[in-house]
């Protein structure tokens, strides 16, 4: 009988990397590992990698675990383990409330699941080795864990602890290994990209040093940066982005707001003027860059005037990519303890709707402006009519697609020059450019 492990990975791409590392360890001791979206009924061992970032994510994680416990009671799965952010924070509570779980692990001790299930764990595996669960041509590279910022609304430091960076050499070894096996696109992720290397003692570790080293690795064709923090931004990364063609003109930097009072309440350590200066310098030093950001509405202190400031700021900056969410109080955070969540949910939703309607207009205009241009596009799949890909401005799963007319010359996983012929909402349509 084949020993089988099914992994359900919830939440962000940082969680996914941990799930992939767990999968590698199981494979090395003889298990067949599959990544699934739903609870299986094949008798396998199930591991749920939970998310605990916001209320909706916590609820989803609990619901998946409850569904899995029902499958276990019916004999459809052989064992059930939970790991990740939710379990890191609420380990004792979950142990009492969910006795059906065979084991509860957090963000940092999950390798023990392999020991418990298999009575074996290959200790020779490098810390970064993993099974890629995405398409083989792209992946995520987690360069650090934790955060020292302690924003008023965020529970992440309560879950992951202080910021700690991985060594440059270790990351470069990981990238070199993946590139040698055909991975072309590397999405760099961290809770706080801007702090990378500050905790390392060698004095030569910085985001600029790391990305320069990655860009020099043979086979690396796209590098994309996610989750920079606006204060203490590492400006030395900008010349690196401008220098290397394989470092995408793209950065994900969550700004959250622009009103000074709201920023102060959020404990973001930056002002409106400093934010505008940051964005101006980024766009000046990396011409054509696409900026992805995240905004929050309904935070304590956001009156009508503050929200209008936010709308004016978004209209002024015309962010190429923008997501938003309404404030939800998280227990244990500074905001939950010290600030009253007085804005009605209906008002939060109205503000969120207005903001996203504005951003949709901006995004559609930006898509239209690309008609007639040429972009490098990495091909992810074929849907029977079009090849579906992404440009350097599009991160997997969260950004736009480029639909490329069928050509027998196209192979999935490769990058092609594409002439953009039309725009449909957020997405683009194109054909292979004539050489």
mmCIF file of N, CA and C in Angstrom, residues 258-344:
data_model
loop_
_atom_site.group_PDB
_atom_site.id
_atom_site.type_symbol
_atom_site.label_atom_id
_atom_site.label_comp_id
_atom_site.label_asym_id
_atom_site.label_seq_id
_atom_site.Cartn_x
_atom_site.Cartn_y
_atom_site.Cartn_z
ATOM 1 N N UNK A 258 -2.763 57.173 3.501
ATOM 2 C CA UNK A 258 -1.980 58.376 3.232
ATOM 3 C C UNK A 258 -2.273 59.480 4.227
ATOM 4 N N UNK A 259 -3.390 59.406 4.926
ATOM 5 C CA UNK A 259 -3.735 60.455 5.888
ATOM 6 C C UNK A 259 -2.800 60.368 7.091
ATOM 7 N N UNK A 260 -2.206 61.498 7.474
ATOM 8 C CA UNK A 260 -1.196 61.488 8.530
ATOM 9 C C UNK A 260 -1.735 60.984 9.866
ATOM 10 N N UNK A 261 -2.965 61.380 10.208
ATOM 11 C CA UNK A 261 -3.519 60.926 11.484
ATOM 12 C C UNK A 261 -3.716 59.406 11.473
ATOM 13 N N UNK A 262 -4.225 58.893 10.363
ATOM 14 C CA UNK A 262 -4.443 57.448 10.267
ATOM 15 C C UNK A 262 -3.107 56.710 10.280
ATOM 16 N N UNK A 263 -2.133 57.216 9.540
ATOM 17 C CA UNK A 263 -0.812 56.580 9.531
ATOM 18 C C UNK A 263 -0.208 56.548 10.927
ATOM 19 N N UNK A 264 -0.394 57.618 11.687
ATOM 20 C CA UNK A 264 0.110 57.660 13.049
ATOM 21 C C UNK A 264 -0.612 56.637 13.923
ATOM 22 N N UNK A 265 -1.933 56.576 13.790
ATOM 23 C CA UNK A 265 -2.693 55.581 14.563
ATOM 24 C C UNK A 265 -2.277 54.154 14.210
ATOM 25 N N UNK A 266 -1.943 53.952 12.930
ATOM 26 C CA UNK A 266 -1.515 52.633 12.471
ATOM 27 C C UNK A 266 -0.099 52.278 12.915
ATOM 28 N N UNK A 267 0.648 53.282 13.395
ATOM 29 C CA UNK A 267 2.052 53.107 13.788
ATOM 30 C C UNK A 267 2.894 52.644 12.602
ATOM 31 N N UNK A 268 2.744 53.386 11.495
ATOM 32 C CA UNK A 268 3.443 53.022 10.268
ATOM 33 C C UNK A 268 4.807 53.694 10.142
ATOM 34 N N UNK A 269 5.128 54.642 11.010
ATOM 35 C CA UNK A 269 6.458 55.258 11.049
ATOM 36 C C UNK A 269 6.803 55.989 9.745
ATOM 37 N N UNK A 270 5.788 56.585 9.121
ATOM 38 C CA UNK A 270 6.008 57.337 7.892
ATOM 39 C C UNK A 270 4.886 58.354 7.757
ATOM 40 N N UNK A 271 5.166 59.473 7.089
ATOM 41 C CA UNK A 271 4.161 60.522 6.881
ATOM 42 C C UNK A 271 3.701 60.528 5.427
ATOM 43 N N UNK A 272 2.667 61.330 5.157
ATOM 44 C CA UNK A 272 2.170 61.456 3.790
ATOM 45 C C UNK A 272 3.240 62.037 2.875
ATOM 46 N N UNK A 273 3.926 63.077 3.341
ATOM 47 C CA UNK A 273 4.971 63.694 2.511
ATOM 48 C C UNK A 273 6.096 62.710 2.227
ATOM 49 N N UNK A 274 6.493 61.944 3.236
ATOM 50 C CA UNK A 274 7.560 60.959 3.049
ATOM 51 C C UNK A 274 7.120 59.851 2.097
ATOM 52 N N UNK A 275 5.850 59.486 2.156
ATOM 53 C CA UNK A 275 5.331 58.460 1.240
ATOM 54 C C UNK A 275 5.397 58.941 -0.194
ATOM 55 N N UNK A 276 4.972 60.161 -0.424
ATOM 56 C CA UNK A 276 5.013 60.704 -1.790
ATOM 57 C C UNK A 276 6.448 60.814 -2.295
ATOM 58 N N UNK A 277 7.358 61.224 -1.420
ATOM 59 C CA UNK A 277 8.768 61.318 -1.827
ATOM 60 C C UNK A 277 9.324 59.939 -2.177
ATOM 61 N N UNK A 278 8.951 58.934 -1.405
ATOM 62 C CA UNK A 278 9.375 57.566 -1.686
ATOM 63 C C UNK A 278 8.896 57.119 -3.062
ATOM 64 N N UNK A 279 7.632 57.300 -3.337
ATOM 65 C CA UNK A 279 7.071 56.860 -4.618
ATOM 66 C C UNK A 279 7.700 57.619 -5.783
ATOM 67 N N UNK A 280 7.924 58.900 -5.585
ATOM 68 C CA UNK A 280 8.547 59.710 -6.640
ATOM 69 C C UNK A 280 9.952 59.210 -6.954
ATOM 70 N N UNK A 281 10.697 58.901 -5.935
ATOM 71 C CA UNK A 281 12.079 58.421 -6.157
ATOM 72 C C UNK A 281 12.075 57.052 -6.817
ATOM 73 N N UNK A 282 11.187 56.164 -6.402
ATOM 74 C CA UNK A 282 11.113 54.843 -7.024
ATOM 75 C C UNK A 282 10.829 54.970 -8.505
ATOM 76 N N UNK A 283 9.843 55.776 -8.855
ATOM 77 C CA UNK A 283 9.474 55.927 -10.274
ATOM 78 C C UNK A 283 10.558 56.643 -11.069
ATOM 79 N N UNK A 284 11.285 57.539 -10.441
ATOM 80 C CA UNK A 284 12.357 58.248 -11.136
ATOM 81 C C UNK A 284 13.539 57.326 -11.420
ATOM 82 N N UNK A 285 13.917 56.500 -10.437
ATOM 83 C CA UNK A 285 15.106 55.667 -10.593
ATOM 84 C C UNK A 285 14.834 54.384 -11.371
ATOM 85 N N UNK A 286 13.571 53.957 -11.422
ATOM 86 C CA UNK A 286 13.224 52.757 -12.197
ATOM 87 C C UNK A 286 12.086 53.137 -13.144
ATOM 88 N N UNK A 287 12.413 53.776 -14.264
ATOM 89 C CA UNK A 287 11.363 54.215 -15.196
ATOM 90 C C UNK A 287 10.509 53.040 -15.673
ATOM 91 N N UNK A 288 9.208 53.256 -15.695
ATOM 92 C CA UNK A 288 8.294 52.224 -16.163
ATOM 93 C C UNK A 288 7.909 51.205 -15.115
ATOM 94 N N UNK A 289 8.364 51.386 -13.878
ATOM 95 C CA UNK A 289 8.048 50.412 -12.834
ATOM 96 C C UNK A 289 6.540 50.369 -12.585
ATOM 97 N N UNK A 290 6.050 49.182 -12.271
ATOM 98 C CA UNK A 290 4.663 49.008 -11.860
ATOM 99 C C UNK A 290 4.657 48.743 -10.353
ATOM 100 N N UNK A 291 3.892 49.514 -9.642
ATOM 101 C CA UNK A 291 3.836 49.409 -8.186
ATOM 102 C C UNK A 291 2.526 48.756 -7.772
ATOM 103 N N UNK A 292 2.652 47.678 -7.019
ATOM 104 C CA UNK A 292 1.476 47.071 -6.382
ATOM 105 C C UNK A 292 1.442 47.519 -4.929
ATOM 106 N N UNK A 293 0.268 47.933 -4.458
ATOM 107 C CA UNK A 293 0.145 48.326 -3.071
ATOM 108 C C UNK A 293 -1.151 47.790 -2.490
ATOM 109 N N UNK A 294 -1.256 47.918 -1.178
ATOM 110 C CA UNK A 294 -2.457 47.519 -0.446
ATOM 111 C C UNK A 294 -2.902 48.686 0.416
ATOM 112 N N UNK A 295 -4.197 48.938 0.452
ATOM 113 C CA UNK A 295 -4.767 49.987 1.283
ATOM 114 C C UNK A 295 -5.779 49.395 2.256
ATOM 115 N N UNK A 296 -5.936 50.078 3.387
ATOM 116 C CA UNK A 296 -6.909 49.667 4.389
ATOM 117 C C UNK A 296 -7.892 50.809 4.621
ATOM 118 N N UNK A 297 -9.173 50.493 4.651
ATOM 119 C CA UNK A 297 -10.191 51.486 4.971
ATOM 120 C C UNK A 297 -10.826 51.136 6.309
ATOM 121 N N UNK A 298 -11.364 52.168 6.961
ATOM 122 C CA UNK A 298 -12.107 51.939 8.195
ATOM 123 C C UNK A 298 -11.269 51.776 9.434
ATOM 124 N N UNK A 299 -9.977 52.134 9.375
ATOM 125 C CA UNK A 299 -9.155 52.031 10.582
ATOM 126 C C UNK A 299 -9.562 53.135 11.559
ATOM 127 N N UNK A 300 -9.472 52.892 12.867
ATOM 128 C CA UNK A 300 -9.822 53.923 13.842
ATOM 129 C C UNK A 300 -9.129 55.257 13.553
ATOM 130 N N UNK A 301 -9.927 56.306 13.525
ATOM 131 C CA UNK A 301 -9.414 57.630 13.207
ATOM 132 C C UNK A 301 -9.648 58.042 11.767
ATOM 133 N N UNK A 302 -10.119 57.122 10.926
ATOM 134 C CA UNK A 302 -10.386 57.470 9.531
ATOM 135 C C UNK A 302 -11.774 58.105 9.436
ATOM 136 N N UNK A 303 -11.830 59.415 9.544
ATOM 137 C CA UNK A 303 -13.101 60.109 9.347
ATOM 138 C C UNK A 303 -13.319 60.342 7.858
ATOM 139 N N UNK A 304 -14.388 61.024 7.507
ATOM 140 C CA UNK A 304 -14.705 61.243 6.090
ATOM 141 C C UNK A 304 -13.577 61.978 5.372
ATOM 142 N N UNK A 305 -12.990 62.954 6.046
ATOM 143 C CA UNK A 305 -11.918 63.730 5.420
ATOM 144 C C UNK A 305 -10.697 62.856 5.157
ATOM 145 N N UNK A 306 -10.378 61.992 6.097
ATOM 146 C CA UNK A 306 -9.225 61.112 5.913
ATOM 147 C C UNK A 306 -9.454 60.151 4.756
ATOM 148 N N UNK A 307 -10.673 59.648 4.638
ATOM 149 C CA UNK A 307 -10.968 58.742 3.523
ATOM 150 C C UNK A 307 -10.884 59.476 2.193
ATOM 151 N N UNK A 308 -11.362 60.707 2.155
ATOM 152 C CA UNK A 308 -11.250 61.492 0.918
ATOM 153 C C UNK A 308 -9.790 61.730 0.566
ATOM 154 N N UNK A 309 -8.950 61.940 1.581
ATOM 155 C CA UNK A 309 -7.508 62.054 1.332
ATOM 156 C C UNK A 309 -6.974 60.799 0.643
ATOM 157 N N UNK A 310 -7.451 59.646 1.102
ATOM 158 C CA UNK A 310 -7.011 58.390 0.509
ATOM 159 C C UNK A 310 -7.443 58.287 -0.948
ATOM 160 N N UNK A 311 -8.698 58.626 -1.235
ATOM 161 C CA UNK A 311 -9.180 58.591 -2.616
ATOM 162 C C UNK A 311 -8.374 59.523 -3.509
ATOM 163 N N UNK A 312 -8.111 60.728 -3.021
ATOM 164 C CA UNK A 312 -7.341 61.699 -3.816
ATOM 165 C C UNK A 312 -5.925 61.187 -4.078
ATOM 166 N N UNK A 313 -5.349 60.539 -3.083
ATOM 167 C CA UNK A 313 -4.005 59.998 -3.223
ATOM 168 C C UNK A 313 -3.953 58.900 -4.282
ATOM 169 N N UNK A 314 -4.911 57.998 -4.257
ATOM 170 C CA UNK A 314 -4.952 56.911 -5.238
ATOM 171 C C UNK A 314 -5.177 57.467 -6.638
ATOM 172 N N UNK A 315 -6.056 58.460 -6.763
ATOM 173 C CA UNK A 315 -6.284 59.093 -8.067
ATOM 174 C C UNK A 315 -5.024 59.796 -8.563
ATOM 175 N N UNK A 316 -4.289 60.387 -7.657
ATOM 176 C CA UNK A 316 -3.057 61.117 -7.994
ATOM 177 C C UNK A 316 -1.938 60.172 -8.421
ATOM 178 N N UNK A 317 -1.759 59.069 -7.687
ATOM 179 C CA UNK A 317 -0.627 58.173 -7.919
ATOM 180 C C UNK A 317 -0.862 57.175 -9.048
ATOM 181 N N UNK A 318 -2.135 56.830 -9.289
ATOM 182 C CA UNK A 318 -2.490 55.893 -10.352
ATOM 183 C C UNK A 318 -1.648 54.612 -10.262
ATOM 184 N N UNK A 319 -1.813 53.932 -9.145
ATOM 185 C CA UNK A 319 -1.085 52.674 -8.948
ATOM 186 C C UNK A 319 -1.504 51.649 -9.995
ATOM 187 N N UNK A 320 -0.506 50.967 -10.542
ATOM 188 C CA UNK A 320 -0.800 49.965 -11.562
ATOM 189 C C UNK A 320 -1.548 48.762 -10.985
ATOM 190 N N UNK A 321 -1.260 48.438 -9.741
ATOM 191 C CA UNK A 321 -1.897 47.306 -9.075
ATOM 192 C C UNK A 321 -2.257 47.744 -7.653
ATOM 193 N N UNK A 322 -3.488 47.494 -7.241
ATOM 194 C CA UNK A 322 -3.895 47.898 -5.896
ATOM 195 C C UNK A 322 -4.962 46.960 -5.369
ATOM 196 N N UNK A 323 -4.755 46.477 -4.154
ATOM 197 C CA UNK A 323 -5.770 45.721 -3.429
ATOM 198 C C UNK A 323 -6.139 46.473 -2.172
ATOM 199 N N UNK A 324 -7.274 46.146 -1.581
ATOM 200 C CA UNK A 324 -7.702 46.853 -0.378
ATOM 201 C C UNK A 324 -8.573 45.937 0.470
ATOM 202 N N UNK A 325 -8.647 46.260 1.758
ATOM 203 C CA UNK A 325 -9.531 45.518 2.648
ATOM 204 C C UNK A 325 -9.990 46.442 3.767
ATOM 205 N N UNK A 326 -11.079 46.069 4.394
ATOM 206 C CA UNK A 326 -11.620 46.833 5.510
ATOM 207 C C UNK A 326 -10.977 46.369 6.809
ATOM 208 N N UNK A 327 -10.731 47.309 7.695
ATOM 209 C CA UNK A 327 -10.123 46.995 8.982
ATOM 210 C C UNK A 327 -10.969 46.013 9.774
ATOM 211 N N UNK A 328 -10.288 45.019 10.321
ATOM 212 C CA UNK A 328 -10.912 44.027 11.190
ATOM 213 C C UNK A 328 -10.026 43.885 12.423
ATOM 214 N N UNK A 329 -10.573 44.141 13.580
ATOM 215 C CA UNK A 329 -9.793 44.132 14.809
ATOM 216 C C UNK A 329 -9.220 42.748 15.100
ATOM 217 N N UNK A 330 -7.931 42.702 15.379
ATOM 218 C CA UNK A 330 -7.243 41.456 15.697
ATOM 219 C C UNK A 330 -6.801 41.470 17.159
ATOM 220 N N UNK A 331 -7.252 40.486 17.916
ATOM 221 C CA UNK A 331 -6.950 40.455 19.346
ATOM 222 C C UNK A 331 -5.444 40.426 19.585
ATOM 223 N N UNK A 332 -5.049 41.135 20.631
ATOM 224 C CA UNK A 332 -3.647 41.161 21.011
ATOM 225 C C UNK A 332 -2.835 42.252 20.352
ATOM 226 N N UNK A 333 -3.391 42.899 19.325
ATOM 227 C CA UNK A 333 -2.659 43.968 18.654
ATOM 228 C C UNK A 333 -2.817 45.279 19.422
ATOM 229 N N UNK A 334 -1.950 46.228 19.096
ATOM 230 C CA UNK A 334 -2.020 47.549 19.738
ATOM 231 C C UNK A 334 -3.377 48.199 19.490
ATOM 232 N N UNK A 335 -3.873 48.085 18.266
ATOM 233 C CA UNK A 335 -5.154 48.718 17.935
ATOM 234 C C UNK A 335 -6.294 48.110 18.734
ATOM 235 N N UNK A 336 -6.306 46.800 18.862
ATOM 236 C CA UNK A 336 -7.378 46.142 19.598
ATOM 237 C C UNK A 336 -7.378 46.551 21.062
ATOM 238 N N UNK A 337 -6.207 46.800 21.596
ATOM 239 C CA UNK A 337 -6.078 47.137 23.014
ATOM 240 C C UNK A 337 -6.299 48.612 23.286
ATOM 241 N N UNK A 338 -5.911 49.471 22.323
ATOM 242 C CA UNK A 338 -5.840 50.900 22.606
ATOM 243 C C UNK A 338 -6.754 51.793 21.766
ATOM 244 N N UNK A 339 -7.327 51.265 20.690
ATOM 245 C CA UNK A 339 -8.145 52.092 19.807
ATOM 246 C C UNK A 339 -9.534 51.484 19.654
ATOM 247 N N UNK A 340 -10.550 52.325 19.633
ATOM 248 C CA UNK A 340 -11.920 51.841 19.502
ATOM 249 C C UNK A 340 -12.280 51.634 18.035
ATOM 250 N N UNK A 341 -12.796 50.474 17.739
ATOM 251 C CA UNK A 341 -13.254 50.150 16.381
ATOM 252 C C UNK A 341 -14.692 50.666 16.231
ATOM 253 N N UNK A 342 -14.824 51.965 15.981
ATOM 254 C CA UNK A 342 -16.136 52.617 16.041
ATOM 255 C C UNK A 342 -16.809 52.799 14.685
ATOM 256 N N UNK A 343 -16.087 52.592 13.609
ATOM 257 C CA UNK A 343 -16.676 52.824 12.288
ATOM 258 C C UNK A 343 -17.582 51.652 11.933
ATOM 259 N N UNK A 344 -18.846 51.895 11.614
ATOM 260 C CA UNK A 344 -19.775 50.799 11.297
ATOM 261 C C UNK A 344 -19.298 49.980 10.103
#
